[in-house]
Amino acid sequence: MKIIWLGHSSFRIEIEDQVLLIDPWLRDNPTFPNDSRAQALTGATAILMTHGHSDHVADVPEIAAETGAPVVGVYELVEWMEQTPGVSGIGFGKGGTIRLNDVEVTLLNAQHSSSVLVDGSRRYVGGEAGFMISGEGHTIYVSGDTDVMADMAIFNDLHQPDIGILACGGYFTMDMRRAVYASKKFFYFKTVIPCHYKTFPMLEQSAEILINGLPDVDVVEPEVMRPLEF
């Protein structure tokens, strides 16, 4: 299994026979090298969306039409995406689980907001979400943009994820200190991968607090387009 950071909150996860793109925001992502676009998208089998904000899904309609990969996420967001010609999707609800061949994907609650900008006005497109992704003997918790939630205890009880991909740059999401709290209080991660940090000046620029706060966990500061293998 490979987890490849595409910068900000975007990931490519190669698991079982699937190539999952998580919130693939590439064009205006200041941390993503434009010459790596083809490499990032090649073989994509599904596009998982946590919510509708532009730094997560602005490129999704184009990528979905180009690759033929279905968009996956909250029903209303998928429904809105399917208005773009060539885009198909799998829309479902929080607590629901779908199978992508041998990979299980469960849609989870998050605490944030979710909207898209249409003709200068905000349109709300269902709720914000996270994912549990299971395959190859691993379960990955993709937090999406969220604060710490008591729901996380339920997520751990039901899914027991060993890998946490946590949005923890602060300002828009929980910060590193709160991510340490969540990891200790609710989970038993073997590996934690921070994201949604370093992209902009208002976000935390280092995962040092996370690394120091979780001495018994392998906290990996990812490098863009460099695979992490499990």
Short mmCIF file of C-alpha atoms in Angstrom, two decimals, residues 148-157 181-188:
data_model
loop_
_atom_site.label_atom_id
_atom_site.label_comp_id
_atom_site.label_asym_id
_atom_site.label_seq_id
_atom_site.Cartn_x
_atom_site.Cartn_y
_atom_site.Cartn_z
CA VAL A 148 -11.65 17.30 17.85
CA MET A 149 -14.95 15.44 18.37
CA ALA A 150 -16.19 12.95 20.93
CA ASP A 151 -17.40 11.00 17.85
CA MET A 152 -13.79 9.97 17.37
CA ALA A 153 -14.13 7.50 20.24
CA ILE A 154 -16.90 5.75 18.31
CA PHE A 155 -14.83 5.77 15.14
CA ASN A 156 -12.00 3.99 16.95
CA ASP A 157 -14.28 1.46 18.63
CA TYR A 181 -5.08 15.31 22.26
CA ALA A 182 -7.35 13.50 19.78
CA SER A 183 -4.73 10.86 19.02
CA LYS A 184 -4.07 10.13 22.69
CA LYS A 185 -7.68 10.35 23.87
CA PHE A 186 -9.50 8.46 21.15
CA PHE A 187 -7.14 6.44 18.97
CA TYR A 188 -4.31 3.89 18.99
#
